[in-house]
Coordinates of C-alpha atoms and ligand atoms in Angstrom, one line a residue:
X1 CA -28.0 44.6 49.0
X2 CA -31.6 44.5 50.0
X3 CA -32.4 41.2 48.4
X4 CA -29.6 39.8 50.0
X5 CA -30.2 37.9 53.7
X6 CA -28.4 38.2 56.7
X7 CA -26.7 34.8 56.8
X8 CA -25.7 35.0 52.7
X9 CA -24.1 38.0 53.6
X10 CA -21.9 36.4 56.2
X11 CA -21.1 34.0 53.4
X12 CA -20.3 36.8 50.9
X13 CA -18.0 38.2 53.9
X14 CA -15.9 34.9 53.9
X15 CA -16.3 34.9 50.2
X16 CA -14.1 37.7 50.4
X17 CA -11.7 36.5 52.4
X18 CA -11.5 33.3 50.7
X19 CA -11.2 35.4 47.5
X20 CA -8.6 37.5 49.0
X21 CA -6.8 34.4 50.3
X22 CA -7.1 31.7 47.7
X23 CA -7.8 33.8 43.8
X24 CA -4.9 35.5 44.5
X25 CA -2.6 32.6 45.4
X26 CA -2.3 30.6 42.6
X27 CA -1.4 34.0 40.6
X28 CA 1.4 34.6 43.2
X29 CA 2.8 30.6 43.2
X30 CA 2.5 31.2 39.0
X31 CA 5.8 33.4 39.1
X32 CA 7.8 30.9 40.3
X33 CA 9.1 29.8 36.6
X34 CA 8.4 26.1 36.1
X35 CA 11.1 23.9 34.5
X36 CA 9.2 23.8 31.0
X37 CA 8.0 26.4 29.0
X38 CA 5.9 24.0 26.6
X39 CA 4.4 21.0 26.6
X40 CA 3.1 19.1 23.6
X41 CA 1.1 15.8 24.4
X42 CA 0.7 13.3 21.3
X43 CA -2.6 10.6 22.1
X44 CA -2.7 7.6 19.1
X45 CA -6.1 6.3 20.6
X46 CA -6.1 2.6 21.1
X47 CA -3.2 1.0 20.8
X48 CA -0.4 -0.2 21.7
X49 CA 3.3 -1.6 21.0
X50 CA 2.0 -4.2 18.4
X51 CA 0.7 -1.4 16.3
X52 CA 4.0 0.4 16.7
X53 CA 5.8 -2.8 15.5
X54 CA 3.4 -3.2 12.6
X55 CA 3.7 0.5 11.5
X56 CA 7.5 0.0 11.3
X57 CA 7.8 -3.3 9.4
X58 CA 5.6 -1.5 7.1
X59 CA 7.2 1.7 6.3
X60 CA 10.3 -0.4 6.4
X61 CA 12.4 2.5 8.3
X62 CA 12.3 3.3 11.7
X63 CA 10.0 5.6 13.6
X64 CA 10.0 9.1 14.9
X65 CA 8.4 7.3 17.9
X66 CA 11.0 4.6 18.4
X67 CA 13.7 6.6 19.6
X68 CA 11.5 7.9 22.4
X69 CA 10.1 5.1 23.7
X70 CA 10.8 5.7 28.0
X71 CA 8.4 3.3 29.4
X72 CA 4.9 1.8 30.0
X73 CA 1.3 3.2 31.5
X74 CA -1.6 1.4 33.6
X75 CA -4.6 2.6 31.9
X76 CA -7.5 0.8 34.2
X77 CA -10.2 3.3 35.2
X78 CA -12.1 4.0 38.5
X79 CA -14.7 1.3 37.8
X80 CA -13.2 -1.1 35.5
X81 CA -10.1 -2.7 35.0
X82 CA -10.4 -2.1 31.2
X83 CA -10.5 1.9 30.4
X84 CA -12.6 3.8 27.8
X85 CA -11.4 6.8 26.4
X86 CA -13.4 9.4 28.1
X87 CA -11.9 8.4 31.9
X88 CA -8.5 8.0 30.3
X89 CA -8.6 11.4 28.9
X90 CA -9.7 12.4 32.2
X91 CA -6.8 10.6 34.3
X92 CA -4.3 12.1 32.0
X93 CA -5.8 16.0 32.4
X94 CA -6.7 15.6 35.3
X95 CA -5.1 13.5 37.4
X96 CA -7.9 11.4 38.6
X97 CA -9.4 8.3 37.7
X98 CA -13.0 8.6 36.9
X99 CA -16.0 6.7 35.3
X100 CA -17.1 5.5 32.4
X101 CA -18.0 8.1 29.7
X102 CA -17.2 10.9 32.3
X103 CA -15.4 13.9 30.8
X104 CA -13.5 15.9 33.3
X105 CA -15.4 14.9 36.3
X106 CA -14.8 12.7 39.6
X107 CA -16.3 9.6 39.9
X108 CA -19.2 8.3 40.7
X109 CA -18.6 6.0 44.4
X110 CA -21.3 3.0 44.0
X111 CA -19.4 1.2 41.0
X112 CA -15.3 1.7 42.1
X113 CA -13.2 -1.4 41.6
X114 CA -12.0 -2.6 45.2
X115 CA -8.9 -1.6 44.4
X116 CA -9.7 2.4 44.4
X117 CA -9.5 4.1 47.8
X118 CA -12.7 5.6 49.3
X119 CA -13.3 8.8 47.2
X120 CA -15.4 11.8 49.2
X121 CA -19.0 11.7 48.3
X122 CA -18.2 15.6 46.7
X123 CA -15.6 14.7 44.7
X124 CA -18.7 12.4 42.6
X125 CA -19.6 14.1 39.5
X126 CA -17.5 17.4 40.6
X127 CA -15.5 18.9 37.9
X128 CA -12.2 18.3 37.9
X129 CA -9.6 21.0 36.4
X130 CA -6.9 20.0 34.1
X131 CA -3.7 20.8 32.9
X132 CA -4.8 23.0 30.0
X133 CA -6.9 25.3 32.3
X134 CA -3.5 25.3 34.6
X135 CA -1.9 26.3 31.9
X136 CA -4.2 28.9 30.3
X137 CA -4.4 30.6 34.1
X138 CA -0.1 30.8 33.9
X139 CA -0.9 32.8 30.6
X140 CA 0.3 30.2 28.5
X141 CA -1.8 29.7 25.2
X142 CA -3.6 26.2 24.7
X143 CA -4.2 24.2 21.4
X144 CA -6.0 21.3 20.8
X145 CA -6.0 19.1 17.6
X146 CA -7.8 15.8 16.5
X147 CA -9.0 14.1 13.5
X148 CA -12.2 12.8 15.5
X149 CA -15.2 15.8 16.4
X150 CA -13.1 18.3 18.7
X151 CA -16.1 17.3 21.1
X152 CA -15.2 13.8 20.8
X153 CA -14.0 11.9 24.3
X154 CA -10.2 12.5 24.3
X155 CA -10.1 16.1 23.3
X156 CA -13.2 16.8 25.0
X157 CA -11.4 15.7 28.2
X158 CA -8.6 18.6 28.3
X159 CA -11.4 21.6 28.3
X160 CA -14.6 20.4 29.4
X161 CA -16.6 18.7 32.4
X162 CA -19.3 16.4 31.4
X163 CA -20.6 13.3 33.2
X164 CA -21.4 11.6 29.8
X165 CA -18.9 11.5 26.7
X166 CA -22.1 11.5 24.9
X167 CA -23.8 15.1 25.4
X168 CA -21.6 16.4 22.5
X169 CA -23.6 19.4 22.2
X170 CA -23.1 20.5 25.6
X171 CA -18.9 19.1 25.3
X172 CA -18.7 21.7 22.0
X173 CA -20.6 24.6 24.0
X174 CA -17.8 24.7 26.9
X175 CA -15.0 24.0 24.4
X176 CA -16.3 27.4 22.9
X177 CA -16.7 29.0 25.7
X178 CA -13.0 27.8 27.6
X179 CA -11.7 30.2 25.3
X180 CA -8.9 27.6 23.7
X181 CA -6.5 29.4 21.3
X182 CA -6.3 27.1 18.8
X183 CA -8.5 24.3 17.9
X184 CA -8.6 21.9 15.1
X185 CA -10.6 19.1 13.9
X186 CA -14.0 17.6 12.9
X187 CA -17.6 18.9 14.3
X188 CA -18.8 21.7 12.2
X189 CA -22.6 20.3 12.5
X190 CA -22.4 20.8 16.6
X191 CA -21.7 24.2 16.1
X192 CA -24.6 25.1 14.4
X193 CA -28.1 25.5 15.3
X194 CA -29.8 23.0 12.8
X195 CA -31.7 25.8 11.1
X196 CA -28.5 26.5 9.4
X197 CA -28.1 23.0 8.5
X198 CA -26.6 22.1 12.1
X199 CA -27.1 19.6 15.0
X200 CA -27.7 22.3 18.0
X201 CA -31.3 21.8 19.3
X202 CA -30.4 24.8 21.9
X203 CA -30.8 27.7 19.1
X204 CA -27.2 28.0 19.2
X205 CA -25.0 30.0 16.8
X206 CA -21.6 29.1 18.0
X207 CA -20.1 29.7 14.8
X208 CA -21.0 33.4 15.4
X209 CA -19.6 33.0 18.8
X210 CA -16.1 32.3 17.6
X211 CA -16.4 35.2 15.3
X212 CA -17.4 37.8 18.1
X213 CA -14.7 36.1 19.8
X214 CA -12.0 37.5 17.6
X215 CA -11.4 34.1 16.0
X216 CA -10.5 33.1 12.4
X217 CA -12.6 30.3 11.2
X218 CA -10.8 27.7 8.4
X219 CA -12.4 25.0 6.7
X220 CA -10.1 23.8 4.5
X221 CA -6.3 22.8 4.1
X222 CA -5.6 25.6 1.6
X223 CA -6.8 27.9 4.6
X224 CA -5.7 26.5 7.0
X225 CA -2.1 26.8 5.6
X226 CA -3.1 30.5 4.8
X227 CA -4.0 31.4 8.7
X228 CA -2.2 34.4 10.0
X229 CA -4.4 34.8 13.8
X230 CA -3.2 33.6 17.4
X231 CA -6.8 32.7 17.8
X232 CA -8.3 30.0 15.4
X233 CA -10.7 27.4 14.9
X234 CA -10.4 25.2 11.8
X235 CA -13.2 22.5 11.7
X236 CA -12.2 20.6 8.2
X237 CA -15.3 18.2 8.5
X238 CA -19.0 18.5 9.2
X239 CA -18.6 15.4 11.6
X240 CA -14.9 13.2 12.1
X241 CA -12.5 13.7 9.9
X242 CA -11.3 11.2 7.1
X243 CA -9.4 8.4 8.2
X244 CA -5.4 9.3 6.9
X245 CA -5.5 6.8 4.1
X246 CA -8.6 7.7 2.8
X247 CA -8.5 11.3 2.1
X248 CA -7.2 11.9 -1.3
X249 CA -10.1 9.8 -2.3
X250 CA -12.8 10.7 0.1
X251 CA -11.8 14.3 0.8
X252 CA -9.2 16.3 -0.6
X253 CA -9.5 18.9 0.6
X254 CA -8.7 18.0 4.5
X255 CA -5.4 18.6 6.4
X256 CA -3.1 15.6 7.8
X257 CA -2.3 15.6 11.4
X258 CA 0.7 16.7 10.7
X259 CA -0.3 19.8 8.9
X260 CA -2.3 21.0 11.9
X261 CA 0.0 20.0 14.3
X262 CA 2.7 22.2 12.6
X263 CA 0.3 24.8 12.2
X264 CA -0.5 24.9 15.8
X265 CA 3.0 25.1 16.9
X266 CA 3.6 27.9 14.5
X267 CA 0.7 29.8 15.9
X268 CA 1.3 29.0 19.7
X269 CA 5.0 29.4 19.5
X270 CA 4.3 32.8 19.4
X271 CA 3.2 33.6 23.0
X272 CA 6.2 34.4 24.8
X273 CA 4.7 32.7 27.8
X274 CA 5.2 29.1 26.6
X275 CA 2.0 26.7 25.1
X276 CA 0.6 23.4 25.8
X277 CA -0.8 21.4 22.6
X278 CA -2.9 18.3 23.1
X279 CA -2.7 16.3 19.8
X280 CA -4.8 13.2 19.4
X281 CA -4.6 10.7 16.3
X282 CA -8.1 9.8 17.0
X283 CA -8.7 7.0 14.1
X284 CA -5.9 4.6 15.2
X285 CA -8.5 3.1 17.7
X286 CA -11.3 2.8 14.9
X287 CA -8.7 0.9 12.7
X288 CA -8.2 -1.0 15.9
X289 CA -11.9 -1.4 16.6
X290 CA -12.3 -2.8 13.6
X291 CA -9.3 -5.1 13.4
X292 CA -8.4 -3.2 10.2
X293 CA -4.7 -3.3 10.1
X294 CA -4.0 -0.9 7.2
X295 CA -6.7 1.1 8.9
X296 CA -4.6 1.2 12.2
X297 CA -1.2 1.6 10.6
X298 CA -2.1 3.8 8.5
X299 CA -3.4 6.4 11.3
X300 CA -0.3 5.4 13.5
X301 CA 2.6 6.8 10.9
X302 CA 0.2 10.0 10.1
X303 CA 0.4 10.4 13.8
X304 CA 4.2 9.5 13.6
X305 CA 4.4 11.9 11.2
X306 CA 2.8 14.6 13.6
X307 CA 5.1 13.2 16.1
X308 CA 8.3 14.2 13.9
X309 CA 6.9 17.8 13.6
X310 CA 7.0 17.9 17.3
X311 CA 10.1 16.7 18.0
X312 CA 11.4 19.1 15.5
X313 CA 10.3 22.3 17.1
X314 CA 11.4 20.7 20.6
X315 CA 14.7 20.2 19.2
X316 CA 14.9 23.8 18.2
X317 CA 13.4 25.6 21.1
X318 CA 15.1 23.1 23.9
X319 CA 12.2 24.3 26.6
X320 CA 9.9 21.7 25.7
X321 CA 8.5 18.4 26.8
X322 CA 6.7 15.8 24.7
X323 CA 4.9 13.1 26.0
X324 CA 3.0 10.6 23.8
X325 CA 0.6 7.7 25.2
X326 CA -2.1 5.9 23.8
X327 CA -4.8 6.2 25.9
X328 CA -5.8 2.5 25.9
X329 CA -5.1 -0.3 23.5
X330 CA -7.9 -1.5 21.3
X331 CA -8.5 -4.7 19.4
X332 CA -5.6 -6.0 20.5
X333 CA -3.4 -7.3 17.3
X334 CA -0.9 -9.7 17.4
X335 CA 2.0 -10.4 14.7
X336 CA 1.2 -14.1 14.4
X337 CA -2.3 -15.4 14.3
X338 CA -3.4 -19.2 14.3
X339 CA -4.3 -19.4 10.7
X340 CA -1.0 -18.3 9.1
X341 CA -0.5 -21.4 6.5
X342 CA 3.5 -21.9 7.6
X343 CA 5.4 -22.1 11.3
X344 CA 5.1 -19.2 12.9
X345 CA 9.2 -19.5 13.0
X346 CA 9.2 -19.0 9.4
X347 CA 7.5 -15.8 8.8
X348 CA 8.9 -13.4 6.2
X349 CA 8.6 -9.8 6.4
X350 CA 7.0 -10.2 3.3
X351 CA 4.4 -12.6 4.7
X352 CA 3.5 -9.9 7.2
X353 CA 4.0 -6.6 4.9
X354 CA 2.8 -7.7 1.1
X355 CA -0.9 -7.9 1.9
X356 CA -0.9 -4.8 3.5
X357 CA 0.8 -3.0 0.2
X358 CA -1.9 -3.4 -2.0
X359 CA -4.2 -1.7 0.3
X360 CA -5.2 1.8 -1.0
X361 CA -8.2 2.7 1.6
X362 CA -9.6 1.3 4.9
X363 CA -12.1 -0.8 5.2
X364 CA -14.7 1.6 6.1
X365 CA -13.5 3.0 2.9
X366 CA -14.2 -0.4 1.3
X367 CA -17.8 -0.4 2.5
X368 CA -18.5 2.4 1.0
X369 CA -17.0 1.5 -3.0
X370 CA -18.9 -1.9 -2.0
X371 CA -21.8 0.2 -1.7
X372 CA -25.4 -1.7 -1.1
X373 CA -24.9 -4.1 -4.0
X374 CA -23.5 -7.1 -1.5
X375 CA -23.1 -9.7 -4.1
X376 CA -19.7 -12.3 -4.4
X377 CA -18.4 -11.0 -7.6
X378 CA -19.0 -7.1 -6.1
X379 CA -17.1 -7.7 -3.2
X380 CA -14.2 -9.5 -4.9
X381 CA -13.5 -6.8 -7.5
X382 CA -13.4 -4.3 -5.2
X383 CA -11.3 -6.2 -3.0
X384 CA -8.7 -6.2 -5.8
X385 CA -9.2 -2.9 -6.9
X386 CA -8.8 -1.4 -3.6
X387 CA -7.1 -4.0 -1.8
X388 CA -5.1 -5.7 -4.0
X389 CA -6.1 -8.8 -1.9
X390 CA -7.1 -11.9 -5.1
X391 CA -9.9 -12.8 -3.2
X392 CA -12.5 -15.6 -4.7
X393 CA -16.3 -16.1 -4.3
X394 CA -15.2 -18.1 -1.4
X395 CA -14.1 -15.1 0.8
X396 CA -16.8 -13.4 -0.2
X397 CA -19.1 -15.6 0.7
X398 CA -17.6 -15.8 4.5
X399 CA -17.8 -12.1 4.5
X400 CA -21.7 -12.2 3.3
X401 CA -22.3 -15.0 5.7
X402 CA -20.7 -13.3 8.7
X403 CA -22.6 -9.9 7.8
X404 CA -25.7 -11.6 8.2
X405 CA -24.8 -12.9 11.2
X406 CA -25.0 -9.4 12.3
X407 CA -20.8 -8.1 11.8
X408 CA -20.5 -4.9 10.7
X409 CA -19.6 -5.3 6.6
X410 CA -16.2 -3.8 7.7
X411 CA -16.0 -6.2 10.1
X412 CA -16.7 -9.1 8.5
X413 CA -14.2 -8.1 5.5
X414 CA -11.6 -7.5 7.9
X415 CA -12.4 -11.0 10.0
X416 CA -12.2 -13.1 6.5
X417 CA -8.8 -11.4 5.3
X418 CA -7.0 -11.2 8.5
X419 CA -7.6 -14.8 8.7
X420 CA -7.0 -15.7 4.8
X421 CA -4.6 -13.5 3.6
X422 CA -2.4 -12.2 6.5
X423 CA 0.0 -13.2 9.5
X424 CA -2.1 -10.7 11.6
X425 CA -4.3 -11.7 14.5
X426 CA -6.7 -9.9 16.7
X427 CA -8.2 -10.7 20.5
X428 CA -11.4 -8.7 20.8
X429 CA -13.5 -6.0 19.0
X430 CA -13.0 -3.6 22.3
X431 CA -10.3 -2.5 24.5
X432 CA -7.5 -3.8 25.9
X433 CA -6.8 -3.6 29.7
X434 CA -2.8 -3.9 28.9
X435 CA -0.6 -1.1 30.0
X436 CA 0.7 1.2 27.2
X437 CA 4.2 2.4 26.1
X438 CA 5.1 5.8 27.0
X439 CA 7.2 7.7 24.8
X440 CA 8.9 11.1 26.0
X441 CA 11.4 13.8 24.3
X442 CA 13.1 17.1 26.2
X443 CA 13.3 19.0 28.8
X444 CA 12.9 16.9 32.4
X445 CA 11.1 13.9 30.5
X446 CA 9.9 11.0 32.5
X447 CA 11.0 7.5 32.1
X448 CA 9.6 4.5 34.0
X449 CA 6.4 3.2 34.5
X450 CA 3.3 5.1 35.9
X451 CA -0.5 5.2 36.0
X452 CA -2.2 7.5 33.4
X453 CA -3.4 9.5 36.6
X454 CA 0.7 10.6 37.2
X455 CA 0.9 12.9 33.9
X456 CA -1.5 15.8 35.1
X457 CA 0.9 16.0 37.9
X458 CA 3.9 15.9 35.7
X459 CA 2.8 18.8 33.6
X460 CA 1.5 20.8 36.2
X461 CA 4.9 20.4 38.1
X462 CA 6.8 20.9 35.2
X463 CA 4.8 24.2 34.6
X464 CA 5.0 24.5 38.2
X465 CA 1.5 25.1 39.0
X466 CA -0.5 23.4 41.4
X467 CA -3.7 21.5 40.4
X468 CA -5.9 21.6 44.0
X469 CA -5.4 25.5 43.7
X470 CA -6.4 25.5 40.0
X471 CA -9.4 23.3 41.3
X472 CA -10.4 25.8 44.3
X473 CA -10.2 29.0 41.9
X474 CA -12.4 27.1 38.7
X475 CA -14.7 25.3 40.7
X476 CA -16.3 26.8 43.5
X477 CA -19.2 24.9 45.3
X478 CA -22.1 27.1 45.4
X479 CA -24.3 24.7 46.9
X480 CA -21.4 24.8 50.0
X481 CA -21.4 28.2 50.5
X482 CA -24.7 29.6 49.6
X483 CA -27.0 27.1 49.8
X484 CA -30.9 28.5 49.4
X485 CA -29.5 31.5 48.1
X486 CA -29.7 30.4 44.4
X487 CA -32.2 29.1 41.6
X488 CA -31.5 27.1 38.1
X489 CA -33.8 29.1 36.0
X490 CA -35.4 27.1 32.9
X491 CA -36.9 29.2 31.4
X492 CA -35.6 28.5 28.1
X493 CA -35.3 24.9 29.1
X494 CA -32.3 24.3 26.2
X495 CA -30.5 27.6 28.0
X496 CA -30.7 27.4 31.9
X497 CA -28.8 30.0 33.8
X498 CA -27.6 30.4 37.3
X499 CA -28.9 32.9 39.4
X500 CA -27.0 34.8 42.5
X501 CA -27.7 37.8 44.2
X502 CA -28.7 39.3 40.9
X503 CA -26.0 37.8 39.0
X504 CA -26.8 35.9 35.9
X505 CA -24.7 33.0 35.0
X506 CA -25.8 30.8 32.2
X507 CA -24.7 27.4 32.0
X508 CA -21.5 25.9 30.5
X509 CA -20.3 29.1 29.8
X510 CA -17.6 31.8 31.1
X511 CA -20.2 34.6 31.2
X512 CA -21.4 36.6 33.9
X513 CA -24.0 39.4 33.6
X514 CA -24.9 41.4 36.7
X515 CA -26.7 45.2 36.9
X516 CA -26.2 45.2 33.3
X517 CA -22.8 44.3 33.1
X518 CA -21.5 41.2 31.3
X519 CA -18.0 39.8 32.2
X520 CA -16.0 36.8 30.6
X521 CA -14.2 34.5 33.6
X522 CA -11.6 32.2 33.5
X523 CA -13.4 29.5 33.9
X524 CA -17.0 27.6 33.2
X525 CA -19.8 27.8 34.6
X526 CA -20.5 24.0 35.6
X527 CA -23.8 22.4 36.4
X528 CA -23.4 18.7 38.0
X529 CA -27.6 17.2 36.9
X530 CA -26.7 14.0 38.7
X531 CA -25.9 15.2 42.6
X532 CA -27.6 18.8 41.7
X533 CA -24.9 21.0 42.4
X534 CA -23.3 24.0 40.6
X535 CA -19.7 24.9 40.4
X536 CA -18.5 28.9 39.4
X537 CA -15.2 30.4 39.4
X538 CA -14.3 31.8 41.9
X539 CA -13.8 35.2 39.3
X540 CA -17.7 35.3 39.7
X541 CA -17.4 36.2 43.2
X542 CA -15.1 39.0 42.6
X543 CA -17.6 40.6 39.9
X544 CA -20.7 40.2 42.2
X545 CA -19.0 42.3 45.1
X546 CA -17.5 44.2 42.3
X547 CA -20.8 45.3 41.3
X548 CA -22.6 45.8 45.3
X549 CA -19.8 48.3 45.4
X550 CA -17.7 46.2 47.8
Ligands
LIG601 ZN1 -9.5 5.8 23.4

């Protein structure tokens, strides 16, 4: 107590009443039995109803996703009318639009579109708790599964509070550390430090993390199918995952969506306390991105197909909701493009399906059987081989031509057949500012139309927890309360730490250490660089008066 000054130790005293008042709250308001005990939430990220449409003309057979189609979502984010995924991710978890690239964080208040109401100058940059952290604090277990890194923007945006989608490093150090039951995916390099072949420039083994965690670590489908722990990480790639179509021939020895997604449910089906899942088919966007249409339909039934599993268990268990979204569209296909050689009034399903039939991989998969050797007769064979598209020199010679121009070679193949071969046209290279379908199955599902911001509350409701008391016992201001009382120690400039009144805390992590003592909390550690501030759980308080003998 010595070290400790008069006015901080006022502020500890209403620490403890705020402690006594607000950490126990939420714990009290969680007994009151929400209407749901699980929910699963399905992301296909970037697209929208033309994909849908596309996906069932070409399976020929209607969708798992058709019959729950309940209405439509306004995507725009806080500072632009079209969205990217990292503040849609964030609107849906956490009920807030935000900026661009920001993961789990408020928004920054110099670039809102005049449409936004005045946001407090501490919400910018402040972290933001979502549904998954609601969840986890009601005892429920969480699971997250994608096909992109597990640190990539959607997924990153249901566990973690970064104010740019691109610190991936950082994004996979707080996914470790948030304690998530079950997580699977791509991003085995950003778990490693890179002197055992990985990305980490922080020295980080988080690898051996999981491990002293009590996890089971999968790397494969055969083990994945084998895994018998409540608490598992399976990353089946060293970065993203394979596209759906292209992994019997790029990499066998992945799982589909599907197969995680059932896995998932298997394992967090198990908690008596109920689960929520966050599923994302992360590739339909890149297929979108790249106005590659077998690309995108491809990804869209495998996440169908994950869909199905879903809707299976809900129609077996009866206490859970679904909702599915995309997060934005992308690319922005059309059935019906202005090249198509006949009236648009006479187009046959075969017109629209046949070209798409001989299509065996994607067109990133293309590039790489194409390989360096970018010569007309080159391209055409392996157009036939793999695309069972007749092309002639003269395609080719588009494709070359628009290459040089600077296109991407996927790109530029996609550009030339789209518009040669197929009744399929395509708006833009980006997103689409376009609301989104909604889809919904079981218990209390909505149906309507919303803003993306509306779901956080809908879970959290449906759970019945409340998010502002989730966000007062996560994220406490320390700069608020005990301002002067605290330093950011860089010592180890990769590795800062908190410290207060002789607690260590280190950064984007749940640990505590004080008078030798180390303690996990329910929540991260979370440093804002922009506005300078540093948010703790409110658990942290608790431990330091724990350990002054309070
Ligand atoms: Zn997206």
């Amino acid at each position: 107590m010595k070290k400790v000054n008069v006015i901080c130790f006022l502020n500890l005293v209403i620490a403890i009443t705020i402690v006594f008042t607000c950490f126990f709250e939420p714990i009290v308001s969680a007994q009151i039995p929400g209407k749901v005990k699980n929910v699963i939430i399905f992301i296909p990220d970037g697209c929208s109803q033309s994909v849908q449409t596309l996906a069932r003309w070409y399976k020929g057979a209607p969708l798992t996703l058709d019959a729950m189609n309940s209405g439509t979502i306004a995507t725009f984010m806080a500072d632009s009318v079209i969205t990217d995924s990292a503040s849609a991710a964030t609107a849906f978890a956490c009920g807030m639009k935000t900026s661009d690239g920001f993961i789990g964080v408020g928004p920054r208040i110099d670039t809102l579109l005049s449409v936004m109401a005045p946001i407090p100058d501490q919400v910018q940059y402040m972290p933001l708790a979502n549904i998954l952290e609601g969840a986890k604090l009601m005892g429920k277990s969480t699971g997250i599964v994608s096909t992109s890194r597990v640190s990539h923007a959607t997924p990153a945006a249901f566990a973690c509070h970064v104010y740019n989608r691109g610190l991936e490093a950082e994004i996979m150090e707080q996914m470790v550390y948030e304690n998530v039951d079950v997580v699977f995916g791509g991003g085995k390099n950003l778990l490693l430090p890179s002197d055992q072949g990985g990305e980490r420039t922080d020295g980080e083994d988080l690898l051996k993390v999981l491990l002293d965690k009590g996890y089971q670590f999968v790397e494969t489908r055969d083990e994945l199918l084998r895994v018998n722990s409540a608490k598992v990480w399976g990353l089946f790639a060293s970065s993203h995952m394979q596209a759906d179509i292209d992994r019997s021939e790029f990499a066998p020895l992945e799982p589909s969506l599907s197969e995680m997604t059932s896995k998932a449910i298997e394992i967090l089906s198990k908690d008596q306390d109920g689960f929520i899942l966050i599923v994302e088919g992360s590739q339909v966007d890149w297929g979108d991105h790249a106005n590659d249409p077998i690309y995108a339909v491809t990804d869209f039934l495998a996440f169908d197909e994950a869909v199905k599993v879903g809707k299976a268990f809900t129609d077996k268990n009866g206490e859970t909701l679904i909702l599915a979204f995309p997060d934005h569209d992308t690319g922005s296909m059309s059935i019906g493009n202005n090249y198509f050689s006949k009236a648009y009034t006479a187009t046959s399903v075969e017109d629209l399906v046949n070209p798409l039939k001989g299509m065996k991989i994607t067109s990133t998969g293309l590039t790489m059987k194409i390989g360096s050797n970018l010569n007309a007769n080159n391209i055409v064979s392996n157009l036939q081989r793999w695309w069972g598209i007749m092309a002639n020199n003269n395609d080719a010679n588009q494709i070359i031509a628009l290459h040089n121009s600077g296109e991407p070679l996927n790109y530029a193949i996609c550009e030339t057949i789209n518009k040669n071969y197929t009744a399929i046209g395509w708006t833009t290279h980006g997103h689409n500012g376009i609301d989104v379908p909604l889809w919904s199955y079981g218990t209390s599902r909505p149906v309507g139309h919303f803003d993306n911001t509306d779901f956080a509350r809908i879970v959290a409701d449906a759970f019945g927890f409340d998010l502002a008391q989730i966000n007062f016992m996560l994220f406490f201001d320390v700069d608020k309360y005990f301002p002067g009382s605290y330093v950011i120690e860089k010592t180890d400039p990769a590795n800062p730490v908190l410290r207060l009144f002789g607690a260590e805390m280190p950064l984007s992590k749940n640990i505590i250490r004080i008078k030798g003592n180390t303690y996990e909390m329910e929540g991260l550690v979370v440093y804002a660089p922009v506005t300078n501030r540093i948010y703790i759980p409110y658990q942290a308080i608790y431990y330091i008066l724990l350990n002054m003998g309070m």
